[in-house]
JSON list of C-alpha atoms and ligand atoms in Angstrom, two decimals:
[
{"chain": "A", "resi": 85, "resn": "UNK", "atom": "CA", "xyz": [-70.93, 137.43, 24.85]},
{"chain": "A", "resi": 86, "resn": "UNK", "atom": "CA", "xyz": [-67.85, 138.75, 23.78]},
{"chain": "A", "resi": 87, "resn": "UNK", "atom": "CA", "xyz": [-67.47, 141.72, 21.08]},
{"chain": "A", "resi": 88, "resn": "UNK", "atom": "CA", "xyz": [-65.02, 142.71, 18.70]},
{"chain": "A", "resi": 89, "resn": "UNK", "atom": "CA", "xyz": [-64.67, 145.28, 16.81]},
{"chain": "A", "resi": 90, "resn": "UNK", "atom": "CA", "xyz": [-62.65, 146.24, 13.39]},
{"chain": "A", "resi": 91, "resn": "UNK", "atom": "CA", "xyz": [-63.85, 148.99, 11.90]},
{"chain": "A", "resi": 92, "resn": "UNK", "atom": "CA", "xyz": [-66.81, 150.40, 10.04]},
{"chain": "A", "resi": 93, "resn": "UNK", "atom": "CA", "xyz": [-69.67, 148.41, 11.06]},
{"chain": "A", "resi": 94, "resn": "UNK", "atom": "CA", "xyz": [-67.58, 144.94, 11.22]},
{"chain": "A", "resi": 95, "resn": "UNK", "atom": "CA", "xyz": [-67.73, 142.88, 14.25]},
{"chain": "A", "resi": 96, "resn": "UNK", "atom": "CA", "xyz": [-66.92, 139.38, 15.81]},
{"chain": "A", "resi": 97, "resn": "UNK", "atom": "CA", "xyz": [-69.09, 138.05, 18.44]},
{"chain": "A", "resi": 98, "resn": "UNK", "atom": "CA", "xyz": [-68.24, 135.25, 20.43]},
{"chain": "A", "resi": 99, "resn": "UNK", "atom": "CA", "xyz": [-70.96, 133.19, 22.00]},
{"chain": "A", "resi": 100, "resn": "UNK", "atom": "CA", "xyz": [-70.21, 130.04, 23.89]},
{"chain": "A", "resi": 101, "resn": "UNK", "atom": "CA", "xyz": [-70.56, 127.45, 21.10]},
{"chain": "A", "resi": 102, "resn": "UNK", "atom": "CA", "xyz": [-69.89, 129.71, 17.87]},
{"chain": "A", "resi": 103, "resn": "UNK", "atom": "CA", "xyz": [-68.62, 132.49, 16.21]},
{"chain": "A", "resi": 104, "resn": "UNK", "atom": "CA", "xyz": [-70.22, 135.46, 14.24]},
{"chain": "A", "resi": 105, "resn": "UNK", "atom": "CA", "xyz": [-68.83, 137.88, 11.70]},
{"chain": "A", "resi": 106, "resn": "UNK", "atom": "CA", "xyz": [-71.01, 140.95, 11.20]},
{"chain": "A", "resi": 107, "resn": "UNK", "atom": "CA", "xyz": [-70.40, 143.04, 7.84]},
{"chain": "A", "resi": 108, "resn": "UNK", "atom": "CA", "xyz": [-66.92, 141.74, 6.97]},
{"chain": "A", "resi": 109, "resn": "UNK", "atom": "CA", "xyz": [-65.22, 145.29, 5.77]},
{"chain": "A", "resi": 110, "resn": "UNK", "atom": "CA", "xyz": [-61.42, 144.87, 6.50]},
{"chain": "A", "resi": 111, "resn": "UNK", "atom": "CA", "xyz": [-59.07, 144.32, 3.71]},
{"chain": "A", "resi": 112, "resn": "UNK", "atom": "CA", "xyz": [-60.42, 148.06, 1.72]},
{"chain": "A", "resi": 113, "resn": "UNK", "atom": "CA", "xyz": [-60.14, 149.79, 5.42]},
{"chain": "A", "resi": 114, "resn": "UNK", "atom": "CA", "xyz": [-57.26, 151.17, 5.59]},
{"chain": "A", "resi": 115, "resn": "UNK", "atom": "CA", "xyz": [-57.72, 151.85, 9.52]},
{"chain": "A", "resi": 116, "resn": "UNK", "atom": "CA", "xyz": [-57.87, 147.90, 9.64]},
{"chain": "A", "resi": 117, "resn": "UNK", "atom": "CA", "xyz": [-54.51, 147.42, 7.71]},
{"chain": "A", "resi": 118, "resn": "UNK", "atom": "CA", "xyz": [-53.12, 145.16, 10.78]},
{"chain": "A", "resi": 119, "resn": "UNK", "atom": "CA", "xyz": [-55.81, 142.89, 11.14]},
{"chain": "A", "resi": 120, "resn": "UNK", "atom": "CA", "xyz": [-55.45, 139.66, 9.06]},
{"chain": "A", "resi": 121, "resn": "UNK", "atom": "CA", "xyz": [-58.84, 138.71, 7.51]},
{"chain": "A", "resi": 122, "resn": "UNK", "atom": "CA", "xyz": [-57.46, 134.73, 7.77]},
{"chain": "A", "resi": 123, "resn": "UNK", "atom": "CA", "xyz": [-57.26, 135.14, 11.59]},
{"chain": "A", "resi": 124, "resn": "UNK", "atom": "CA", "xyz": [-60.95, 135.77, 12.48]},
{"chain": "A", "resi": 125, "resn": "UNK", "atom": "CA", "xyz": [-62.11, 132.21, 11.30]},
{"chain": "A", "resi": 126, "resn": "UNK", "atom": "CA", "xyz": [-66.19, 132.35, 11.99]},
{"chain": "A", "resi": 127, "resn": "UNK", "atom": "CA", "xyz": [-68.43, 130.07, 11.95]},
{"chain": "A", "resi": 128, "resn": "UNK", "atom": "CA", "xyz": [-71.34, 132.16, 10.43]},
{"chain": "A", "resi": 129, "resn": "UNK", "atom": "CA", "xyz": [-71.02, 135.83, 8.40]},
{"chain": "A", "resi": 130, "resn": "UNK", "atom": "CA", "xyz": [-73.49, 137.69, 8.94]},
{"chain": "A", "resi": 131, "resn": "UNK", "atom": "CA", "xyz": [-74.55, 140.21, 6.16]},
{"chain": "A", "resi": 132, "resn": "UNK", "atom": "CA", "xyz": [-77.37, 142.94, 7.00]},
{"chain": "A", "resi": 133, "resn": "UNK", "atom": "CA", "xyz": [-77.12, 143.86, 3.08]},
{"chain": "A", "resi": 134, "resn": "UNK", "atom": "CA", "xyz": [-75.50, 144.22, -0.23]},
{"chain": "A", "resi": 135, "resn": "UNK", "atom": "CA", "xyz": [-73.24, 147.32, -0.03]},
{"chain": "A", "resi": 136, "resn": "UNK", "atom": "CA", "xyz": [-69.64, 146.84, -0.68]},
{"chain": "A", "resi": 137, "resn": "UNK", "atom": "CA", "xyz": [-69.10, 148.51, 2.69]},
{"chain": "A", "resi": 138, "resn": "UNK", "atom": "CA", "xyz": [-70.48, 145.37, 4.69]},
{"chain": "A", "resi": 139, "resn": "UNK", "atom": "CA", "xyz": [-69.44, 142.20, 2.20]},
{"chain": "A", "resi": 140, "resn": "UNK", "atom": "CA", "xyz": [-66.49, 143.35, 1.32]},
{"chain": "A", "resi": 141, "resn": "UNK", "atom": "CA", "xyz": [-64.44, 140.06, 2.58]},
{"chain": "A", "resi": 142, "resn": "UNK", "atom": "CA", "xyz": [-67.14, 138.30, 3.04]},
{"chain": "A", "resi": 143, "resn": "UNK", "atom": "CA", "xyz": [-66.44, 135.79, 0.31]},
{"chain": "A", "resi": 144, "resn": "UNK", "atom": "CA", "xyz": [-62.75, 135.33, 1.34]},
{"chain": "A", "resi": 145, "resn": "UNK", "atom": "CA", "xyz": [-63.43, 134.78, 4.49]},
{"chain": "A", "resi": 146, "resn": "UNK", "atom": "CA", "xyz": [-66.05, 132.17, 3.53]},
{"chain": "A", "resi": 147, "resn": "UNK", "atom": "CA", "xyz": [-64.15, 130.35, 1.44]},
{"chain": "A", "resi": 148, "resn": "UNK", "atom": "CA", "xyz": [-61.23, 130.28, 3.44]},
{"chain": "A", "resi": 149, "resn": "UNK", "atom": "CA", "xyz": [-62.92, 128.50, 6.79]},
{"chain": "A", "resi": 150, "resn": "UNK", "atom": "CA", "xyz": [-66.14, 127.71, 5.46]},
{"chain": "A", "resi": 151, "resn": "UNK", "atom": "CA", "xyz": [-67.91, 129.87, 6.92]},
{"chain": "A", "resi": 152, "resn": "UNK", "atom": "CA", "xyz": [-71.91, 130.22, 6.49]},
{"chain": "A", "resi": 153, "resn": "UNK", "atom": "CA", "xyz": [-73.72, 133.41, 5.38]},
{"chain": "A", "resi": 154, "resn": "UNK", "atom": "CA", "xyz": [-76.38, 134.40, 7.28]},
{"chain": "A", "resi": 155, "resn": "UNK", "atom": "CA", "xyz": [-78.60, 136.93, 5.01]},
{"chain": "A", "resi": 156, "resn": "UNK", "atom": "CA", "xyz": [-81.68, 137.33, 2.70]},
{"chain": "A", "resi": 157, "resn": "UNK", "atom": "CA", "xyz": [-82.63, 135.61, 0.28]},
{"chain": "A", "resi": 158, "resn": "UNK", "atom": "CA", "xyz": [-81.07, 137.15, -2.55]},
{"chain": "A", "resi": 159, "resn": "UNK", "atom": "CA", "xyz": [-77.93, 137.75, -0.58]},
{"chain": "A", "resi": 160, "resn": "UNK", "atom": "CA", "xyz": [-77.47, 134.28, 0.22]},
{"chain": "A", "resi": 161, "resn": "UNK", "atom": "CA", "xyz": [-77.79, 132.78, -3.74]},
{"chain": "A", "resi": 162, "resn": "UNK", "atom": "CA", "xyz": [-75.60, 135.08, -4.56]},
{"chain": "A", "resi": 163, "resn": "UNK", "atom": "CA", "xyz": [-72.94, 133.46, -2.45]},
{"chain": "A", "resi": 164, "resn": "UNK", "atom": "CA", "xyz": [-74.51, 130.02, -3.09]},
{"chain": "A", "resi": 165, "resn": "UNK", "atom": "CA", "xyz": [-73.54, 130.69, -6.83]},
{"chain": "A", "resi": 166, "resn": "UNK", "atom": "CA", "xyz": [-70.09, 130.91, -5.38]},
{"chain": "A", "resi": 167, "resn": "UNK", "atom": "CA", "xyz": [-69.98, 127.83, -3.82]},
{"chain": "A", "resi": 168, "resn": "UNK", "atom": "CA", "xyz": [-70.40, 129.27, -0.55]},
{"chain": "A", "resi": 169, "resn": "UNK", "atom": "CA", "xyz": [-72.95, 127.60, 1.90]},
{"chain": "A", "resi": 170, "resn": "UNK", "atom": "CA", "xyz": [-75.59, 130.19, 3.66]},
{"chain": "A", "resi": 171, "resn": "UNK", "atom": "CA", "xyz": [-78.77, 130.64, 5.48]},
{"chain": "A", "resi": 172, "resn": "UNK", "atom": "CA", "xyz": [-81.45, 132.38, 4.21]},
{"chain": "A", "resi": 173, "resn": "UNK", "atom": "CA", "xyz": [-84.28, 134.43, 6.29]},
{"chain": "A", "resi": 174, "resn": "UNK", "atom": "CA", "xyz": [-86.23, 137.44, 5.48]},
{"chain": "A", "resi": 175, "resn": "UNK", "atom": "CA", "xyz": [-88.40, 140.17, 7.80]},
{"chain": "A", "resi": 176, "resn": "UNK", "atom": "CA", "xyz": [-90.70, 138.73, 10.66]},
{"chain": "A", "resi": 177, "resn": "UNK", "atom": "CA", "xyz": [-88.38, 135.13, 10.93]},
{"chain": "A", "resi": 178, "resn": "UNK", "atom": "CA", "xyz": [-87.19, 133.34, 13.41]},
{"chain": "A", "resi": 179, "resn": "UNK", "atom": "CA", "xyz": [-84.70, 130.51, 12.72]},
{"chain": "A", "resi": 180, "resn": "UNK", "atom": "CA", "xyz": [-82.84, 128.31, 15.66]},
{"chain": "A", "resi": 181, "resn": "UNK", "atom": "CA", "xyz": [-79.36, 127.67, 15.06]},
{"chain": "A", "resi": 182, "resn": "UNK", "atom": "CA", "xyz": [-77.12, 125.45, 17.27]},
{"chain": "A", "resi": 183, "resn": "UNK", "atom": "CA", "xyz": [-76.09, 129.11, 18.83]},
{"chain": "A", "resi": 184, "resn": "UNK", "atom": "CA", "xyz": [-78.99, 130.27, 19.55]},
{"chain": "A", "resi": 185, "resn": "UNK", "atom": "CA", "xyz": [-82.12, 132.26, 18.08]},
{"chain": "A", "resi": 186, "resn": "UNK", "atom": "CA", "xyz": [-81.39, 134.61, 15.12]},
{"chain": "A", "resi": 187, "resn": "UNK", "atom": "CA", "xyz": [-84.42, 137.04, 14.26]},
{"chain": "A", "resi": 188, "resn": "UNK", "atom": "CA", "xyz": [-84.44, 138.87, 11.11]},
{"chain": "A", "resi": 189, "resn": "UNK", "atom": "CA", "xyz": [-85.77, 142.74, 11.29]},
{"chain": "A", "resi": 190, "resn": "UNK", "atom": "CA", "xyz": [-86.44, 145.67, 9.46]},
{"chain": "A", "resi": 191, "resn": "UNK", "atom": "CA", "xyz": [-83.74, 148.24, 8.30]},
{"chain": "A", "resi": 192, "resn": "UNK", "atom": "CA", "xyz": [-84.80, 151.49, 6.10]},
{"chain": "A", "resi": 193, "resn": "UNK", "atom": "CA", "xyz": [-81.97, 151.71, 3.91]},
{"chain": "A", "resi": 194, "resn": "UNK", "atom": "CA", "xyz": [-81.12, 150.27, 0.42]},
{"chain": "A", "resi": 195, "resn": "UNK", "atom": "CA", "xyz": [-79.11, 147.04, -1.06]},
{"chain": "A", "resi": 196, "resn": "UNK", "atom": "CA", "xyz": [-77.57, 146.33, -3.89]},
{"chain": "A", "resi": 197, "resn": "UNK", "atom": "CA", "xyz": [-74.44, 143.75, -4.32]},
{"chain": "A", "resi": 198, "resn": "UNK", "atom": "CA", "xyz": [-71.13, 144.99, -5.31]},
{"chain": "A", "resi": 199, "resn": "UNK", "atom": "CA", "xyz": [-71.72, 143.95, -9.29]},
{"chain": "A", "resi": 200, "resn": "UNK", "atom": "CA", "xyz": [-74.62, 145.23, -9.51]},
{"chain": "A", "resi": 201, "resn": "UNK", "atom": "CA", "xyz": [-76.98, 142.34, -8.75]},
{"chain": "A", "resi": 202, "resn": "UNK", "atom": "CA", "xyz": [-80.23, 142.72, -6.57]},
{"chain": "A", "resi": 203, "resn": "UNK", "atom": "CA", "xyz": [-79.06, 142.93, -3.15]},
{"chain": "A", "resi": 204, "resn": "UNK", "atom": "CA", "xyz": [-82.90, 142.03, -1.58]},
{"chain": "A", "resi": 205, "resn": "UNK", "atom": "CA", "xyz": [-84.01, 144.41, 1.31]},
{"chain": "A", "resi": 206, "resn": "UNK", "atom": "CA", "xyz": [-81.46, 145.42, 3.61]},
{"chain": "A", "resi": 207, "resn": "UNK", "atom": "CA", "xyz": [-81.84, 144.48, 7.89]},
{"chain": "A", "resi": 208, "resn": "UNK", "atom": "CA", "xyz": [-81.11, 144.00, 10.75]},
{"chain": "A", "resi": 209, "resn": "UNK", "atom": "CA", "xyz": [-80.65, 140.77, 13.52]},
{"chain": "A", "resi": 210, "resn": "UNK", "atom": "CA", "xyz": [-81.61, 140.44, 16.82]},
{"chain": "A", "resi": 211, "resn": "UNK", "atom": "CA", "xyz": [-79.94, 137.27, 18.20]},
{"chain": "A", "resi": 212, "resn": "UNK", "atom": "CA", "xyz": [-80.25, 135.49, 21.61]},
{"chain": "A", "resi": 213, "resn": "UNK", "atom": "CA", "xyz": [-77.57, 133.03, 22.92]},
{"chain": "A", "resi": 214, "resn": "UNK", "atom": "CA", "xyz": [-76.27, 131.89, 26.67]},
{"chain": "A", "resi": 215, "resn": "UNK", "atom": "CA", "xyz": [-79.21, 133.38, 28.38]},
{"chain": "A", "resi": 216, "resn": "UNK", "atom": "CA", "xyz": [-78.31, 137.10, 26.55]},
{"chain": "A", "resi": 217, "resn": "UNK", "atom": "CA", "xyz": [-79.28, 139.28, 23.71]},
{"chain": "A", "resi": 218, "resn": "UNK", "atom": "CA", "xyz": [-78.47, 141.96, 21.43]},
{"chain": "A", "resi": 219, "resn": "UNK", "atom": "CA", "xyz": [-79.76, 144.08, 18.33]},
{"chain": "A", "resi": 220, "resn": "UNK", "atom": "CA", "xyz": [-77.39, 144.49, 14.76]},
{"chain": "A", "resi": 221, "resn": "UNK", "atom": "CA", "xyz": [-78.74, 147.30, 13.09]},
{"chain": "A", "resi": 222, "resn": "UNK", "atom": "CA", "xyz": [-77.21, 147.10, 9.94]},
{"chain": "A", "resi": 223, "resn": "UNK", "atom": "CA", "xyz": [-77.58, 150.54, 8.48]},
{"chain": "A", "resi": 224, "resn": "UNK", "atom": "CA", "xyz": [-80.65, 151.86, 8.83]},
{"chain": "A", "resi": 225, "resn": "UNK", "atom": "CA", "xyz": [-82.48, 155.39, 9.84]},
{"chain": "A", "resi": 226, "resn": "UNK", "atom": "CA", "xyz": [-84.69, 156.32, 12.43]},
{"chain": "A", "resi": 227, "resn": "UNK", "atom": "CA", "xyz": [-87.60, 153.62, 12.54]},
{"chain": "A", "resi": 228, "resn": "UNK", "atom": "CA", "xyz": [-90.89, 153.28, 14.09]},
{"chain": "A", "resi": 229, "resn": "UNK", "atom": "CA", "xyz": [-90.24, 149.71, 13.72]},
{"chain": "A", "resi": 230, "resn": "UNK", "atom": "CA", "xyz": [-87.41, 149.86, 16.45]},
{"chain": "A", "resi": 231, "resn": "UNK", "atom": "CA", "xyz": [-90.14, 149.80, 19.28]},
{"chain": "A", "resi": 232, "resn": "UNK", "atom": "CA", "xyz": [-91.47, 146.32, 18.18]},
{"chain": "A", "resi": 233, "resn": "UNK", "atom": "CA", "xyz": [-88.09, 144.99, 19.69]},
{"chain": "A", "resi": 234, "resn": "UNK", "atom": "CA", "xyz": [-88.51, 146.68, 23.15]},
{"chain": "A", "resi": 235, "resn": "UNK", "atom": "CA", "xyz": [-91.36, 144.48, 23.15]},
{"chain": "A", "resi": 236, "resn": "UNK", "atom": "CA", "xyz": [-89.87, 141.19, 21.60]},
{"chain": "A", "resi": 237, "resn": "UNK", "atom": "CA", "xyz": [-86.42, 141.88, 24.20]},
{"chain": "A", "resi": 238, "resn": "UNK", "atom": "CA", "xyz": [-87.29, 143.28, 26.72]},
{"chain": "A", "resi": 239, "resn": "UNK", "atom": "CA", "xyz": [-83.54, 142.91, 28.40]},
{"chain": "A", "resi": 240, "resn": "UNK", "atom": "CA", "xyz": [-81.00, 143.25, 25.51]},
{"chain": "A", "resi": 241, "resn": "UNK", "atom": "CA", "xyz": [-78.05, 143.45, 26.54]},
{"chain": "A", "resi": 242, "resn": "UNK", "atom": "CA", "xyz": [-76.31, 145.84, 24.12]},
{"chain": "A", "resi": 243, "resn": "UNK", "atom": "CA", "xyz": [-77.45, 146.96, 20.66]},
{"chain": "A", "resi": 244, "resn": "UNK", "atom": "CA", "xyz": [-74.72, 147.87, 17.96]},
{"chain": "A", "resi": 245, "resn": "UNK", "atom": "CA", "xyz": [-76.37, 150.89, 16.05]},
{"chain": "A", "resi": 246, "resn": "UNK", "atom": "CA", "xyz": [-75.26, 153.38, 13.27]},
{"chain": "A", "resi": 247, "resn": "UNK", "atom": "CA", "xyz": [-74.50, 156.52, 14.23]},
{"chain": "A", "resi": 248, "resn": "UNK", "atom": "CA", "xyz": [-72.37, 158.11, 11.53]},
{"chain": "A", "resi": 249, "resn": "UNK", "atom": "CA", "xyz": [-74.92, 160.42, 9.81]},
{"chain": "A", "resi": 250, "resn": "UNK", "atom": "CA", "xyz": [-74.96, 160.79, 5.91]},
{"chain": "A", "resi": 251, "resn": "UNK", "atom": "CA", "xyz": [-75.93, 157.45, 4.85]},
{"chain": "A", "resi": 252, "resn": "UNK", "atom": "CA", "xyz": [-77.73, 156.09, 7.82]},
{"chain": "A", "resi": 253, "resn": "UNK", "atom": "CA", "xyz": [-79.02, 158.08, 11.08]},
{"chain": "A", "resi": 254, "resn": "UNK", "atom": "CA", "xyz": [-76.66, 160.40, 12.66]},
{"chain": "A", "resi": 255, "resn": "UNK", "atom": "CA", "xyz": [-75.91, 159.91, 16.69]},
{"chain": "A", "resi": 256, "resn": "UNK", "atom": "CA", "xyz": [-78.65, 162.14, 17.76]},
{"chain": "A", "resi": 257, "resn": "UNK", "atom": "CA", "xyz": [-81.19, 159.86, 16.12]},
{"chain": "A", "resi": 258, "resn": "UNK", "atom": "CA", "xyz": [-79.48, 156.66, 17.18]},
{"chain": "A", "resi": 259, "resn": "UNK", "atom": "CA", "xyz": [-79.91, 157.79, 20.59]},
{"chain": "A", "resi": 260, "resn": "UNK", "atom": "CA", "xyz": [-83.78, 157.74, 20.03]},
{"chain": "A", "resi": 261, "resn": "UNK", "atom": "CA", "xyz": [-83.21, 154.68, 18.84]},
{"chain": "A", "resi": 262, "resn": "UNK", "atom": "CA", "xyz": [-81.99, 153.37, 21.87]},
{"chain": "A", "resi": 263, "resn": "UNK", "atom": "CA", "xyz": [-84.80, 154.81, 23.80]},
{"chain": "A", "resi": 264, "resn": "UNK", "atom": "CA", "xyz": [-86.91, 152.88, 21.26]},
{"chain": "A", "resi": 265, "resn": "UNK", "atom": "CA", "xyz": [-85.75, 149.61, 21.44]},
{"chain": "A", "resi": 266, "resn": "UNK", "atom": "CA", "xyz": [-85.16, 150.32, 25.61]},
{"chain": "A", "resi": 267, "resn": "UNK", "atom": "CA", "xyz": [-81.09, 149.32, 25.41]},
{"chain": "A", "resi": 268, "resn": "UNK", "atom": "CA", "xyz": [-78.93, 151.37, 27.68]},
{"chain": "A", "resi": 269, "resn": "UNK", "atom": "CA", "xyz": [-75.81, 150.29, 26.38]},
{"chain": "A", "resi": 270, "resn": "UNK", "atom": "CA", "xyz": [-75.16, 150.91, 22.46]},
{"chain": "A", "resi": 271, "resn": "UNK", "atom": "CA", "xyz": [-71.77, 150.37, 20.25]},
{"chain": "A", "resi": 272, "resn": "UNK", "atom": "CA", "xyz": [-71.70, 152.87, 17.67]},
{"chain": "A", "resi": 273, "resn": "UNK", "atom": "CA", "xyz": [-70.75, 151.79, 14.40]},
{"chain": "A", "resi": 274, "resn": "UNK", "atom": "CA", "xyz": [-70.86, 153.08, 10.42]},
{"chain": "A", "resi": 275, "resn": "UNK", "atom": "CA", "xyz": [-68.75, 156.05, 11.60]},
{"chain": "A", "resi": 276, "resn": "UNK", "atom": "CA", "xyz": [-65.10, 157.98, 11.27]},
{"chain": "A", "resi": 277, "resn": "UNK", "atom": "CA", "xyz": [-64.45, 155.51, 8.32]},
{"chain": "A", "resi": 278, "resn": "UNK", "atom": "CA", "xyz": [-65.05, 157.98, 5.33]},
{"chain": "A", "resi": 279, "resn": "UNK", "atom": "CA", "xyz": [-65.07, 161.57, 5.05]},
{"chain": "A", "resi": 280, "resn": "UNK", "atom": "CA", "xyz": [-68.67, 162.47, 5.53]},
{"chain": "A", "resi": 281, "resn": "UNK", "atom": "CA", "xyz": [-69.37, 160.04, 8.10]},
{"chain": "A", "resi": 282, "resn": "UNK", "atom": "CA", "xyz": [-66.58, 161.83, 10.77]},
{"chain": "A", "resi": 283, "resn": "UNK", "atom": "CA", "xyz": [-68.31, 162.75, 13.98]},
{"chain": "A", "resi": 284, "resn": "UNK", "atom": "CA", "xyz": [-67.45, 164.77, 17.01]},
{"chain": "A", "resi": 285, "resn": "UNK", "atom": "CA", "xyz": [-67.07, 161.75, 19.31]},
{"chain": "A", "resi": 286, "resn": "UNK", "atom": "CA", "xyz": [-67.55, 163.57, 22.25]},
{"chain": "A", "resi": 287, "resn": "UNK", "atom": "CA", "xyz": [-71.08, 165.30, 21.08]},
{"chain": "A", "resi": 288, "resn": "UNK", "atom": "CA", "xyz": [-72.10, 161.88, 20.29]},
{"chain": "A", "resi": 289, "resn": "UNK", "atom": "CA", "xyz": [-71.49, 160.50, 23.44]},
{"chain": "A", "resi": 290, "resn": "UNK", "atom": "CA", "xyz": [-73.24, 163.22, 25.37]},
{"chain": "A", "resi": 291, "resn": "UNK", "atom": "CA", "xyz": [-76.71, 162.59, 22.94]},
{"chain": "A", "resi": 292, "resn": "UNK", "atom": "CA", "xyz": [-76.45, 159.66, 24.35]},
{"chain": "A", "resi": 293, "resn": "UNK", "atom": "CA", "xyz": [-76.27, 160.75, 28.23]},
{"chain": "A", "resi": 294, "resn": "UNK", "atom": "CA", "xyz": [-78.90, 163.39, 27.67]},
{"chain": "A", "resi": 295, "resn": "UNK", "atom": "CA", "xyz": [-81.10, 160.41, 27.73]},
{"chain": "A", "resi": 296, "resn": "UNK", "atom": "CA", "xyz": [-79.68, 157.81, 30.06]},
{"chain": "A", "resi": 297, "resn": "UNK", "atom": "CA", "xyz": [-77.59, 155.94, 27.65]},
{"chain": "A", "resi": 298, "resn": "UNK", "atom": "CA", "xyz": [-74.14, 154.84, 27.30]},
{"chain": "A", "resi": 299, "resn": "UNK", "atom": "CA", "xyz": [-72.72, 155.25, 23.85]},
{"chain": "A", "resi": 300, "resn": "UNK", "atom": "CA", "xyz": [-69.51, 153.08, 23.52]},
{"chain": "A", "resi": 301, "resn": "UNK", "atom": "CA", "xyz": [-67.21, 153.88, 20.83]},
{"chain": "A", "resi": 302, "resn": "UNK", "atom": "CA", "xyz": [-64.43, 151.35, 20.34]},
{"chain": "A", "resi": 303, "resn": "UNK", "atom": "CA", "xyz": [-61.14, 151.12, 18.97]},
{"chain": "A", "resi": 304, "resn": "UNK", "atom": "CA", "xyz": [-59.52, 148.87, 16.31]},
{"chain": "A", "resi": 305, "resn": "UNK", "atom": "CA", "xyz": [-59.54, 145.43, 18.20]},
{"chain": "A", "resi": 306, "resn": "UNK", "atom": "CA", "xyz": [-61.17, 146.38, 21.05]},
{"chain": "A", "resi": 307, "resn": "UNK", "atom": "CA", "xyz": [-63.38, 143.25, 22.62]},
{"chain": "A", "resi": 308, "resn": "UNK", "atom": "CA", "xyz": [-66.05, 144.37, 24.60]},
{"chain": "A", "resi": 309, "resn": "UNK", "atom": "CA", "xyz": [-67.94, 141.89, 27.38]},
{"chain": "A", "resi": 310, "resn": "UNK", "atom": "CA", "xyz": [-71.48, 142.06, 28.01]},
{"chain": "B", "resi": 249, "resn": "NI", "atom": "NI1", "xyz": [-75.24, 150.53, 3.21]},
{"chain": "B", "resi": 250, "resn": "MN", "atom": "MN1", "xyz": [-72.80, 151.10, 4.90]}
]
């Protein structure tokens, strides 16, 4: 699996047969001015919930390779009223896609879309391709929940978690998150993009080694292999 990141809680993974866009936030992100939104052509987006902060290019991007949202319910007929083809799944499902396995979690958090429509609940994914797995948080706080996929993965292989405080769970938390869902290497997202979401980077990174974990912090563009 192959992970890229640009910016805010926006990744590409790259699995062996497709390609996934998490929480397209680019074009407003002014720390993503260089990447072109046209270049990343997925083959699925996947949307953990309404906020303008994760859909932001969603629907450009969709329309421009025909792409497939991968969301809730109410998420994905919003795009379908758009034209835009999608997948819908909602808390405790499983659905197999050509990829792989894509399970739909909890997140504690809110979700609304950017007009003002119902948004659904907001969540996470857990998805399992070429023999690995890993855990999309969306944003989210600290959740008792978060054990249940300890037990479900037993091995992931990386977990991409929020750690920017403010709006979701801060580092400190995340990194009882980690011990929760029993991943030793997590990608912080959700943080440094606004104002109240800066964080010492270094102070997050040793929350993290307090308790046997790696936090990973990457740059613009940076692909990660796991
Ligand atoms: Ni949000
Ligand atoms: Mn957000």
């Amino acid at each position: 699996m192959e992970l890229t990141y640009y910016g805010h809680s926006t990744f590409l993974l790259k699995l062996s047969t497709a390609t996934l866009l998490f929480d397209p936030f680019i074009s407003p992100n002014p720390a993503a001015k260089d990447i072109n939104i046209l270049d990343l052509k997925p083959d699925y987006i996947m949307i953990t919930h309404g906020h303008e902060d994760h859909v932001a290019d969603a629907e450009a991007i969709a329309k421009s390779c025909g792409a497939k949202i991968v969301s809730n319910f109410e998420i994905v007929s919003w795009y379908g009223q758009k034209g835009i083809q999608g997948h819908p799944m909602n808390f405790g499902g499983q659905w197999k896609f050509k990829f792989g396995m894509v399970r739909s979690v909890v997140a504690v958090h809110s979700s609304v879309m950017p007009d003002g429509a119902y948004g659904g609940n907001p969540g996470g994914f857990v998805i399992e391709a070429d023999g690995n797995s890993c855990y999309f948080a969306g944003d989210t706080a600290l959740t008792l929940d978060m054990k249940l996929i300890k037990d479900w993965y037993p091995n992931l292989d990386f977990a991409v978690l929020p750690i920017g405080d403010n709006f979701t769970m801060g580092y400190e938390d995340a990194a009882v998150a980690a011990e929760f869902i029993g991943c030793d290497k997590i990608v912080g997202c959700h943080f440094d993009t606004f104002d109240v979401i800066k964080i010492d980077h270094e102070k997050a990174k040793g929350a993290f080694r307090l308790r046997g974990k790696e936090l990973i912090l990457p740059t613009m563009g940076e692909s990660l292999t796991f």
